[in-house]
XYZ file of C-alpha atoms in Angstrom:
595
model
C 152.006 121.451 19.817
C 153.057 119.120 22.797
C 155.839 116.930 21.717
C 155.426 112.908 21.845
C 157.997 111.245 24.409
C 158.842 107.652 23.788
C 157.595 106.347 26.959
C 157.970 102.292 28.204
C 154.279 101.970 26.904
C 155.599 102.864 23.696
C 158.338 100.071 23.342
C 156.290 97.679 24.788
C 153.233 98.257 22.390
C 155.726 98.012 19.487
C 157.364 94.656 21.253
C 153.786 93.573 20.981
C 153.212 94.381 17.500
C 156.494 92.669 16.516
C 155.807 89.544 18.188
C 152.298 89.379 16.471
C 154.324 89.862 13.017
C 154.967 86.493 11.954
C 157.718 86.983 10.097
C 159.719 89.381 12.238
C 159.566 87.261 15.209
C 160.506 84.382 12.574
C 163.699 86.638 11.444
C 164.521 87.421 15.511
C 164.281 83.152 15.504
C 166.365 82.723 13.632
C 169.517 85.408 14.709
C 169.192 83.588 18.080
C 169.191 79.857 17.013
C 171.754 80.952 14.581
C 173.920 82.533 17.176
C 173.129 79.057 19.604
C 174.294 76.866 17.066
C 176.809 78.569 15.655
C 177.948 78.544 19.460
C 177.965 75.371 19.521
C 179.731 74.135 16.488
C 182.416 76.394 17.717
C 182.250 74.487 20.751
C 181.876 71.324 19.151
C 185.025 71.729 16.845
C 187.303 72.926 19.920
C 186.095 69.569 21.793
C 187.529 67.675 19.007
C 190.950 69.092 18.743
C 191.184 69.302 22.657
C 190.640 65.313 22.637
C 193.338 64.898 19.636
C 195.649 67.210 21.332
C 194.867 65.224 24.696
C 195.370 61.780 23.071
C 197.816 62.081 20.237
C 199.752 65.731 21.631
C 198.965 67.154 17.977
C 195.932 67.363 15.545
C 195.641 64.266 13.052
C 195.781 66.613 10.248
C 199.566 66.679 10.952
C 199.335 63.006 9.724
C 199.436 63.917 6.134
C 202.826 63.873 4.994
C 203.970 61.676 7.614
C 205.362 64.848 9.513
C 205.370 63.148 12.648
C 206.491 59.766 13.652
C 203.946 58.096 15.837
C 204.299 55.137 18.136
C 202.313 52.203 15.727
C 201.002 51.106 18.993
C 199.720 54.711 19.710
C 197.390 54.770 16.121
C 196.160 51.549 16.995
C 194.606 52.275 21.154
C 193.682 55.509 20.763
C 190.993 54.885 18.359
C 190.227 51.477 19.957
C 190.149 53.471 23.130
C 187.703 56.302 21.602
C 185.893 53.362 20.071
C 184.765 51.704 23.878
C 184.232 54.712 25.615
C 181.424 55.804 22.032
C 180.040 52.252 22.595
C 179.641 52.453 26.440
C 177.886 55.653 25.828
C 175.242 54.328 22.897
C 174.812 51.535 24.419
C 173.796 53.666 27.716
C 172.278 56.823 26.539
C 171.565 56.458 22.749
C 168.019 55.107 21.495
C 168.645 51.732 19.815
C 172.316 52.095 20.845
C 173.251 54.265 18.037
C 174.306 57.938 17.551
C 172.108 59.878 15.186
C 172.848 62.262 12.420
C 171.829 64.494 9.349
C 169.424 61.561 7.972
C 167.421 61.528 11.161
C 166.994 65.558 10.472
C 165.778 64.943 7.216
C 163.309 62.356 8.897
C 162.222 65.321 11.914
C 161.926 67.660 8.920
C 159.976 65.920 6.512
C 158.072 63.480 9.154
C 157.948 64.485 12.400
C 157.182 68.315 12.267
C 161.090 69.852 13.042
C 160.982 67.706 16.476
C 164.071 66.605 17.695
C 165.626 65.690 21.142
C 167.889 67.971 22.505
C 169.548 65.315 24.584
C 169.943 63.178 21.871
C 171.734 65.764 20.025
C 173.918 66.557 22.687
C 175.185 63.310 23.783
C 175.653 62.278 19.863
C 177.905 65.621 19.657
C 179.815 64.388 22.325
C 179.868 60.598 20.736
C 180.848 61.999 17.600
C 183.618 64.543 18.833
C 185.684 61.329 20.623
C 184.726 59.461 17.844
C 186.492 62.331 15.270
C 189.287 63.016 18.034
C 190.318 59.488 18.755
C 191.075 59.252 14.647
C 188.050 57.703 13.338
C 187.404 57.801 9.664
C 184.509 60.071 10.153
C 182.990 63.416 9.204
C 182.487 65.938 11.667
C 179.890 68.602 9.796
C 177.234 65.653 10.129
C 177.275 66.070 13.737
C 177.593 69.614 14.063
C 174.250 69.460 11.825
C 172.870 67.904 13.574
C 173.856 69.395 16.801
C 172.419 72.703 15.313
C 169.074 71.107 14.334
C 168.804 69.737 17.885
C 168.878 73.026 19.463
C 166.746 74.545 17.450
C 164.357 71.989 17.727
C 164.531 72.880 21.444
C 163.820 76.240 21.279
C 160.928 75.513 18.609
C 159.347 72.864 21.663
C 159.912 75.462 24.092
C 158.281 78.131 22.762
C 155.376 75.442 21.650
C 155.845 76.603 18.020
C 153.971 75.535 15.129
C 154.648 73.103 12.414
C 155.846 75.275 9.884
C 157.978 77.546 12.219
C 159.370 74.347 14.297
C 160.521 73.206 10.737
C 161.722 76.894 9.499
C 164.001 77.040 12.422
C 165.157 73.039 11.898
C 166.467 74.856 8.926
C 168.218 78.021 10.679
C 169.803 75.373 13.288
C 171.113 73.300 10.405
C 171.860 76.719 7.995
C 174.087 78.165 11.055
C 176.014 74.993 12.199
C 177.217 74.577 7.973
C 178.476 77.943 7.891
C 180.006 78.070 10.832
C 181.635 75.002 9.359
C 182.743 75.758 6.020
C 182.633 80.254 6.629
C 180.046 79.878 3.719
C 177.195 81.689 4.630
C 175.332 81.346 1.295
C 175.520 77.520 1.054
C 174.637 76.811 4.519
C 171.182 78.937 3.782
C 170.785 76.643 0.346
C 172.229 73.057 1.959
C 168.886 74.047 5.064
C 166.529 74.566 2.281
C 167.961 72.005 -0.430
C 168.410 69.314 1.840
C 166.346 69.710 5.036
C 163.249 71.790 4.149
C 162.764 70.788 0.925
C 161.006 74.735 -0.177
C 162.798 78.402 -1.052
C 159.278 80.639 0.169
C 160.478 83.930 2.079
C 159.155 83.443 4.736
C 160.736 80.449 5.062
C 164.258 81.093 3.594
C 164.724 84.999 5.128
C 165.282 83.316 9.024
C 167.820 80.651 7.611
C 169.683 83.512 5.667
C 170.095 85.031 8.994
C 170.883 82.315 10.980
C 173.490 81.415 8.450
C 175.064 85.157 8.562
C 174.969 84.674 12.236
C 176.858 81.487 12.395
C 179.279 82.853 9.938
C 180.179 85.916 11.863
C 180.617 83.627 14.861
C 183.065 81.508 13.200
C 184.364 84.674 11.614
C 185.127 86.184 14.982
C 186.050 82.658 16.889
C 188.452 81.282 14.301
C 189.291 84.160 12.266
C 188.548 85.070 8.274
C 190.279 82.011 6.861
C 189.004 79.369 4.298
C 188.308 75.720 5.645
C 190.964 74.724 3.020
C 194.608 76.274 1.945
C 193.772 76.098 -1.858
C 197.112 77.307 -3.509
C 196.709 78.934 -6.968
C 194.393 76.939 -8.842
C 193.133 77.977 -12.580
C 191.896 76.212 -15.686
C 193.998 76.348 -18.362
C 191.320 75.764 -20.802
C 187.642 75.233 -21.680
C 188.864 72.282 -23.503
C 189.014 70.530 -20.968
C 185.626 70.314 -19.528
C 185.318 67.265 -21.488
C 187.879 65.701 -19.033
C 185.558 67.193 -16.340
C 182.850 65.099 -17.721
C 184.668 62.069 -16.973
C 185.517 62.653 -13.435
C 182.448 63.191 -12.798
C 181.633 59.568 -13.825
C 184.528 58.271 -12.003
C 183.174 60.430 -8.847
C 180.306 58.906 -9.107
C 181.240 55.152 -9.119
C 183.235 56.113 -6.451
C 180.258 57.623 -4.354
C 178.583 54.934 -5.041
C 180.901 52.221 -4.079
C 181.068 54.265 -0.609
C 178.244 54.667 0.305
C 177.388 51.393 -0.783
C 180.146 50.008 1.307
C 178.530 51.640 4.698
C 175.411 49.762 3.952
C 177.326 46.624 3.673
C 179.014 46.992 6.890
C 176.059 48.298 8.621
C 174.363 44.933 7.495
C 177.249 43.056 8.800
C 177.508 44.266 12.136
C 174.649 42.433 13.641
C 176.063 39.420 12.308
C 179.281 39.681 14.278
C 179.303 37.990 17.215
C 180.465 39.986 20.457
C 178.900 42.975 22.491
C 177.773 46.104 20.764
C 179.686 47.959 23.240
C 182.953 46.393 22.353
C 182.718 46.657 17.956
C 183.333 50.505 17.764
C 186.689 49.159 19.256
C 187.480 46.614 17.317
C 187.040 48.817 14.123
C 189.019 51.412 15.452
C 191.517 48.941 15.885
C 191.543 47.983 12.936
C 191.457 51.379 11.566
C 194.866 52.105 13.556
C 196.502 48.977 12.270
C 195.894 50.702 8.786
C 196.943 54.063 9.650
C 200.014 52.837 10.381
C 201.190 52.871 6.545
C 198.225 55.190 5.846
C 197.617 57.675 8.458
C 195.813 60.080 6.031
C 192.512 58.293 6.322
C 192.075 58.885 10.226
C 189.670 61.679 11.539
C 188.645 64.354 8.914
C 191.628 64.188 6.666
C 191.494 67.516 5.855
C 195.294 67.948 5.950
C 195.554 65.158 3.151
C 192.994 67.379 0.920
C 195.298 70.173 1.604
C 198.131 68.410 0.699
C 196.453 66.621 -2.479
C 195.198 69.883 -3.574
C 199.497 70.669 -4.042
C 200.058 68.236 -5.345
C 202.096 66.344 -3.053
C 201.172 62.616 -4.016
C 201.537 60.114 -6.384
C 198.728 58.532 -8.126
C 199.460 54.909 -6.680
C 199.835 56.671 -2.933
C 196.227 58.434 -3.930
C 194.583 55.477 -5.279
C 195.331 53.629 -1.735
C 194.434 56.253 0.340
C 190.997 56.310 -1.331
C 190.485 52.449 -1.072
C 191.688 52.630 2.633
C 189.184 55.700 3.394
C 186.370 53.949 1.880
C 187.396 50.621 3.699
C 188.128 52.635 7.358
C 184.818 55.046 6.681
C 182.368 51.997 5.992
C 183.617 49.817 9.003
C 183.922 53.032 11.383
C 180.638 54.084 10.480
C 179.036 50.467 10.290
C 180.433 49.157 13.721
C 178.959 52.343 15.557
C 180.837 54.897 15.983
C 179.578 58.600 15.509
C 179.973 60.793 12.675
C 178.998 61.835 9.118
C 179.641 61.033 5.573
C 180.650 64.544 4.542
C 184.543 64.491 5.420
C 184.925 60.854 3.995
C 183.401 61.950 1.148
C 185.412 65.212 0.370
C 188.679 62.930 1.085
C 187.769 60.363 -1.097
C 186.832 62.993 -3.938
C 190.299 64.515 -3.594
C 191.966 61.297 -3.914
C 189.447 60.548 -6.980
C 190.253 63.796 -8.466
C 193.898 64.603 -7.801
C 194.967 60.810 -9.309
C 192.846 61.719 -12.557
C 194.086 64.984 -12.725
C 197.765 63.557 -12.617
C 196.853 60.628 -15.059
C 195.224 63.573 -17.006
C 198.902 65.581 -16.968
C 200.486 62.738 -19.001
C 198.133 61.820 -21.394
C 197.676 66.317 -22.357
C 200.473 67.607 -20.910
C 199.632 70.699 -22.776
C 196.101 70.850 -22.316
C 195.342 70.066 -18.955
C 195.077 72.311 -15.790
C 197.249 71.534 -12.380
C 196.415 68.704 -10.580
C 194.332 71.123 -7.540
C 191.841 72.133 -10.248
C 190.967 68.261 -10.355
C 191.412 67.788 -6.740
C 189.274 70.097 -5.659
C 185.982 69.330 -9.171
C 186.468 65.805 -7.693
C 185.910 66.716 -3.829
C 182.744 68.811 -4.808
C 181.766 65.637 -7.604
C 182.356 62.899 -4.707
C 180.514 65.190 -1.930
C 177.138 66.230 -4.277
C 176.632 63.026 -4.898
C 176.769 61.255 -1.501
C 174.395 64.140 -0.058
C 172.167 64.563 -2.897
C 173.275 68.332 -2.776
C 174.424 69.824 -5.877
C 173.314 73.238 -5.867
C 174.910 73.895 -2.236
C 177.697 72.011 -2.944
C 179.200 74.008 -5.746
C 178.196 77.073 -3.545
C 180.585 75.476 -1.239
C 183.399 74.973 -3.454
C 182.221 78.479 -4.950
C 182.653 80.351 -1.239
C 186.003 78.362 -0.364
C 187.856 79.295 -3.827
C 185.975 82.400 -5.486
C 186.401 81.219 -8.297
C 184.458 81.268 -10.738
C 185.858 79.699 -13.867
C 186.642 76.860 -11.502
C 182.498 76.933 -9.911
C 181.872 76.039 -13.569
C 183.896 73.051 -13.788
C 183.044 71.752 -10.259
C 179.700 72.164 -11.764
C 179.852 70.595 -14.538
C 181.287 67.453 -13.003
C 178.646 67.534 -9.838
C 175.915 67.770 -12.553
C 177.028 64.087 -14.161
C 177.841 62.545 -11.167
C 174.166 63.039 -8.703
C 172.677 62.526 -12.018
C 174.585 58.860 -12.488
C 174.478 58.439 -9.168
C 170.855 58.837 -8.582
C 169.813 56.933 -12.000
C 171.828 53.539 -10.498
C 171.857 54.182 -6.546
C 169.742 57.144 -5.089
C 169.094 60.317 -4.438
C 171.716 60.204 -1.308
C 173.176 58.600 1.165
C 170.586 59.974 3.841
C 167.540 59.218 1.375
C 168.666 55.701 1.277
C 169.319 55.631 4.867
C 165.791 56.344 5.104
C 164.240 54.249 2.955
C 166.404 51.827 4.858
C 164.195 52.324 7.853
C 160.772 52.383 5.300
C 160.584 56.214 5.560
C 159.677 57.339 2.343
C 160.477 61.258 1.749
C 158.627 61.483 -1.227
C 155.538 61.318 0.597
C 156.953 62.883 3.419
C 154.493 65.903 3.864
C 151.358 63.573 3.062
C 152.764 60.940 5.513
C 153.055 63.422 8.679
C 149.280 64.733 7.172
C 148.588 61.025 8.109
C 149.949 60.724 11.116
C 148.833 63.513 13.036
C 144.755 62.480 12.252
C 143.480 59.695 14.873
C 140.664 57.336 13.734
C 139.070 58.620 17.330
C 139.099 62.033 16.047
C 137.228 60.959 12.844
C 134.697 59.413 15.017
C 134.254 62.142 17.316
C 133.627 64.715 13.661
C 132.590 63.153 10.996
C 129.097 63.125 9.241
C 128.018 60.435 12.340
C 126.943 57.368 10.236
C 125.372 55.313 12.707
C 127.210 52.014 13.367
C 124.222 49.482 13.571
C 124.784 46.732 16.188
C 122.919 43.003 17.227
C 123.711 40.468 19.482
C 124.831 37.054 18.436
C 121.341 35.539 19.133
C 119.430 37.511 16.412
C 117.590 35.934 14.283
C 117.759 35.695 10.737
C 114.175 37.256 9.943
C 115.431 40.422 12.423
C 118.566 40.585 10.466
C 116.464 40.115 7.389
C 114.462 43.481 8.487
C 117.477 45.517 10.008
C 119.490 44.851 6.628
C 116.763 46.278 4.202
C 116.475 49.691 6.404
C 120.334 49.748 7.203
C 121.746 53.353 5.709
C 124.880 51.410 5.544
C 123.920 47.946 4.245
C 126.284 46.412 7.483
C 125.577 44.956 10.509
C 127.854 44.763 12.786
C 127.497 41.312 15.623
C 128.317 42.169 19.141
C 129.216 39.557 21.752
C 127.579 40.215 25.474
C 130.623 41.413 26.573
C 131.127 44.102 23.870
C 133.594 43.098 22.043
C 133.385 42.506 17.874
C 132.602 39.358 17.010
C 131.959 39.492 13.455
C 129.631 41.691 10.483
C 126.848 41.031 8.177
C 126.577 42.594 4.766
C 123.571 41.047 2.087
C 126.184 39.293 -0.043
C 127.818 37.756 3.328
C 123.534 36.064 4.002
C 123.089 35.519 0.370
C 119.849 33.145 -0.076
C 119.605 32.294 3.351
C 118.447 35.938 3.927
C 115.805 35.367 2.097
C 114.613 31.370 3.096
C 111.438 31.996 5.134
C 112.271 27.894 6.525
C 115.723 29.425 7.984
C 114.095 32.121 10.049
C 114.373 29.974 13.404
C 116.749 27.957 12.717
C 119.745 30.828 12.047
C 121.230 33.277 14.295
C 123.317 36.154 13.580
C 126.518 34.349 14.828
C 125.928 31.617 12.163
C 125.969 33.920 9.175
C 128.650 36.696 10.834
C 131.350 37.013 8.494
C 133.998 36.579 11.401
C 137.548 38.272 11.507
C 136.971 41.633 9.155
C 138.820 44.033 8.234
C 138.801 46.412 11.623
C 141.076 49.812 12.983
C 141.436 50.898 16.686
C 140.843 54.043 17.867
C 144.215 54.879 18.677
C 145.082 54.240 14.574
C 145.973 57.324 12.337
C 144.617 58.344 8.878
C 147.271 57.120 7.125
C 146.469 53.279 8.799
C 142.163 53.915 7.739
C 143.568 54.747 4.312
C 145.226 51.326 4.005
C 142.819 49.249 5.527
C 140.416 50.383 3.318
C 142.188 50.420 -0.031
C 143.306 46.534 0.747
C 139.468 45.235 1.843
C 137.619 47.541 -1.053
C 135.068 48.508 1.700
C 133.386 51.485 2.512
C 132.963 50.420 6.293
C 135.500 49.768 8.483
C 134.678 48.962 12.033
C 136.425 50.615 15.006
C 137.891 49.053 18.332
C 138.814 50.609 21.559
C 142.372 48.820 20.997
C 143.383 45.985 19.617
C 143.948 43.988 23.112
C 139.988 44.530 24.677
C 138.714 44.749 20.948
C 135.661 46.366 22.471
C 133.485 48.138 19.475
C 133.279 51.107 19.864
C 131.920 52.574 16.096
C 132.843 52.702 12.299
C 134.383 55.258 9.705
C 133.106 55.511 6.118
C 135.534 56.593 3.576
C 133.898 59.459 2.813
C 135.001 60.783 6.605
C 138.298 59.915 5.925
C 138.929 61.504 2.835
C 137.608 64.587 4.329
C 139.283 64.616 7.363
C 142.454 64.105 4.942
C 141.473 67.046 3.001
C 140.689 69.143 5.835
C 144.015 68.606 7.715
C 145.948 69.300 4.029
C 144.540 72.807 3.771
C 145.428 73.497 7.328
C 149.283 72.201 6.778
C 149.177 74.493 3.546
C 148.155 77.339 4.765
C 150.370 77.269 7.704
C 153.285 76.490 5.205
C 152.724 79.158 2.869
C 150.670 81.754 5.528
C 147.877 82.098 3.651
């Protein structure tokens, strides 16, 4: 028998073949966009400590325990200092002079098909990574999300991707950059599909898995096998007290929500304030420094403080201020414009939440109650769940950082009450109200891009053809009379010479006049024209035909070239709308779930 030999036709017919599989090539995707942002997290997080080490000669997480003694005039210009150079670049580079983070993800995910800008996410990696180094109470896994989703996006646009697979690898960009964050491999795969693709189908979650794995074992190989926090030995003493559990996660949650409500505020204020948007990122970092200089634990991250907490090492009074400072410093860094996320604040705050009730906690039940890093560390993943709407990868989080599991239960438990409270009297998070802050409604997110992507032109060019029946002005009332009765649409529609709308005729718009044999001469169609109706352009999408129509309870809707030469140009009925709807939903499914 002759033997086979693997020749080069051989590899590259099975190259072929893998690159017609779908999901293989979605799998290979994924590996590399996990491997690019993974990259550039790493990146990323260097950046920032090379600017601290630049600007203060040591990483702020040094701050903690007042370790180091630091010129007061030092905490105040560096982060004023970080705080011009973010503005001058926003100002310059950033469209509408702001950085953008994991809520405008969300928004590419569920609205805009997985596109994002590339540039944009570079230059608001760099905003944010001064804006972190200089000592700004901000988070920095926002940005690396968003730095991740941004290069994925860029791969998905240059390799002129689908819908579904430009939004699968959104979610391998985003999956990669939170492991590489956190070394939790399993909660950056859930936090992509909780948070930014919104659906756990295989073929959808097996390329974030990967990319998550990927950024991992970058991380893994860059920084080493160590666990974003030093935890100490932290057990429950007891199952009784999950009832104490219970209650910080109500006090987590009115403390989430006076956060996050506190950024809103302060993003409201801003444009009030009267100087150069340049100049505020300054003046809050400022005014940050001037705080830091009794409580330098709320500047940058703060992840030495949560260390430190998590030990023990405070009082309650000393915790209750640093958690009214953070929630004072995060609001006015992040509603005065500098660049970062919510996801560091939020983890600070928790552990100031949790480690002054677990201390409070120790006096009233000496007996019963655990050390005061069990509560430190159930109110960090309480505070956090709740400001990103994220419970399930959340307490993976926690889960992956401490392995254990007796504490993953509590840290449930208390995540469970407080997104619940918090979504019954605020939201469902801080980036879902950002949104809806901006009238983008995620609820209707998949419908709405449906919407958008359908042109009234396009319905005009396919649907069933109904035959827009024009006159001129001068028409006379018997012609109209005659037109009307053999209309297949019951509408006229009155043209001025210059072909441009200039009004319509229905039967109930005539009423008797139609049929007054004395008005025949004496009655044109511009007399009887119902002027200014209800009209679309052709530039319009579905979504806009939908609305129209709903509002003016017609059938009819006539169409303009655009709204500036108003030239008419047809009409739509609603039965071509609805099934242009319909027939661009069963394409969207079936590319979602590869039917």
């Amino acid at each position: 028998m002759p033997q086979s030999r693997l020749t080069f036709g051989h590899i590259q017919s099975a190259f072929r073949k893998t690159i017609r599989n779908e999901h293989l090539l979605l799998v290979g995707l994924g590996l590399v966009v996990g491997c690019v942002a993974g990259a550039a997290v790493i990146v990323f997080r260097e950046a920032i400590e090379l600017i601290e080490l630049s600007s203060f000669g040591f990483t702020t997480n040094m701050l903690a325990r007042y370790e180091l003694t630091v010129e007061s005039w030092k905490l105040i210009l560096i982060p004023a200092a970080g705080g011009l150079v973010v503005g001058l670049i926003t100002w310059k580079l950033m469209p509408g002079g702001k950085a953008q983070g994991v809520a405008d993800v969300v928004e590419a995910s569920a609205m805009r098909a997985g596109q994002m800008s590339s540039r944009v996410g570079i230059v608001s990696a760099l905003c944010s990574a001064i804006s972190v180094g200089s000592g700004a109470s901000v988070g920095r896994e926002g940005p690396a999300v968003h730095l991740g989703a941004s290069l994925a996006g860029w791969i998905a646009r240059r390799l002129h991707l689908s819908r579904s697979l430009s939004r699968t690898l959104l979610g391998c960009g985003v999956a990669a950059a939170v492991s590489a964050s956190f070394n939790a491999p399993i909660a950056g795969a859930l936090f992509a599909t909780e948070v930014v693709v919104g659906q756990y189908a295989l073929k959808t979650f097996a390329p974030i898995v990967v990319a998550s794995v990927a950024g991992t074992a970058l991380s893994h190989i860059h920084f080493g096998e160590v666990s974003a926090f030093l935890l100490g030995d932290n057990h429950i003493a007891s199952f009784w007290e999950f009832p104490a559990f219970i209650g910080l996660g109500i006090v987590a949650a009115v403390a989430s929500i006076v956060m996050m409500q506190s950024i809103f505020w302060a993003q409201e204020l801003s444009p009030r304030v009267k100087m150069p948007v340049w100049a505020k990122p300054a003046v809050a970092g400022a005014i940050v420094g001037v705080i830091a200089i009794w409580l330098p634990q709320i500047m940058s991250v703060g992840y030495g403080f949560v260390e430190w907490a998590i030990l023990g090492q405070f009082d309650v009074q000393l915790l209750i201020a640093i958690g009214i400072a953070k929630i004072f410093a995060t609001a006015l860094c992040l509603g005065f414009g500098f660049s970062g996320g919510v996801f560091s604040p939020a983890l600070v705050l928790g552990a100031a939440v949790g480690a002054s009730y677990g201390l409070i906690a120790a006096d009233v039940f000496p007996t019963l109650a655990s050390g005061v890093g069990v509560y430190t560390v159930v109110g960090m993943g309480a505070v956090a769940a709740a400001v990103l709407g994220a419970p399930i990868s959340t307490t993976l989080i926690i889960f992956e950082i401490t392995g254990d599991y007796k504490l993953s239960l509590a840290v449930m438990l208390a995540i469970v009450v407080s997104t619940e409270l918090t979504h019954h009297l605020f939201g469902a998070s801080f980036f879902a109200e950002t949104l809806r802050r901006r009238n983008v409604d995620l609820r209707d997110g998949f419908e709405a891009e449906v919407l958008d992507t359908i042109k009234v032109r396009h319905i005009l060019d396919h649907g069933t053809n109904v035959v827009a029946e024009t006159i001129s002005m001068e028409t006379p009332i018997s012609d109209i009379r005659e037109k009307l009765s053999a209309s297949t649409t019951g509408e006229l529609f009155v043209v001025q010479p210059t072909g441009e709308l200039y009004g319509t005729i229905t039967l109930h718009d005539c009423g008797v006049t139609l049929f007054d044999s004395d008005c025949n001469d004496l009655l044109r169609a511009a007399d009887v024209a119902r002027l200014h109706p209800p009209v679309l352009n052709e530039g319009d999408n579905l979504g806009a035909a939908m609305r129209v129509m709903r509002e003016s309870g017609e059938d009819h809707i006539a169409v303009l070239r655009d709204p500036h030469t108003k030239v008419f140009t047809g009409c739509v009925h609603h039965r071509d709308v609805m099934m242009a709807y319909n027939r661009a939903l069963l394409k969207v499914r079936h590319e979602e779930h590869n039917q």
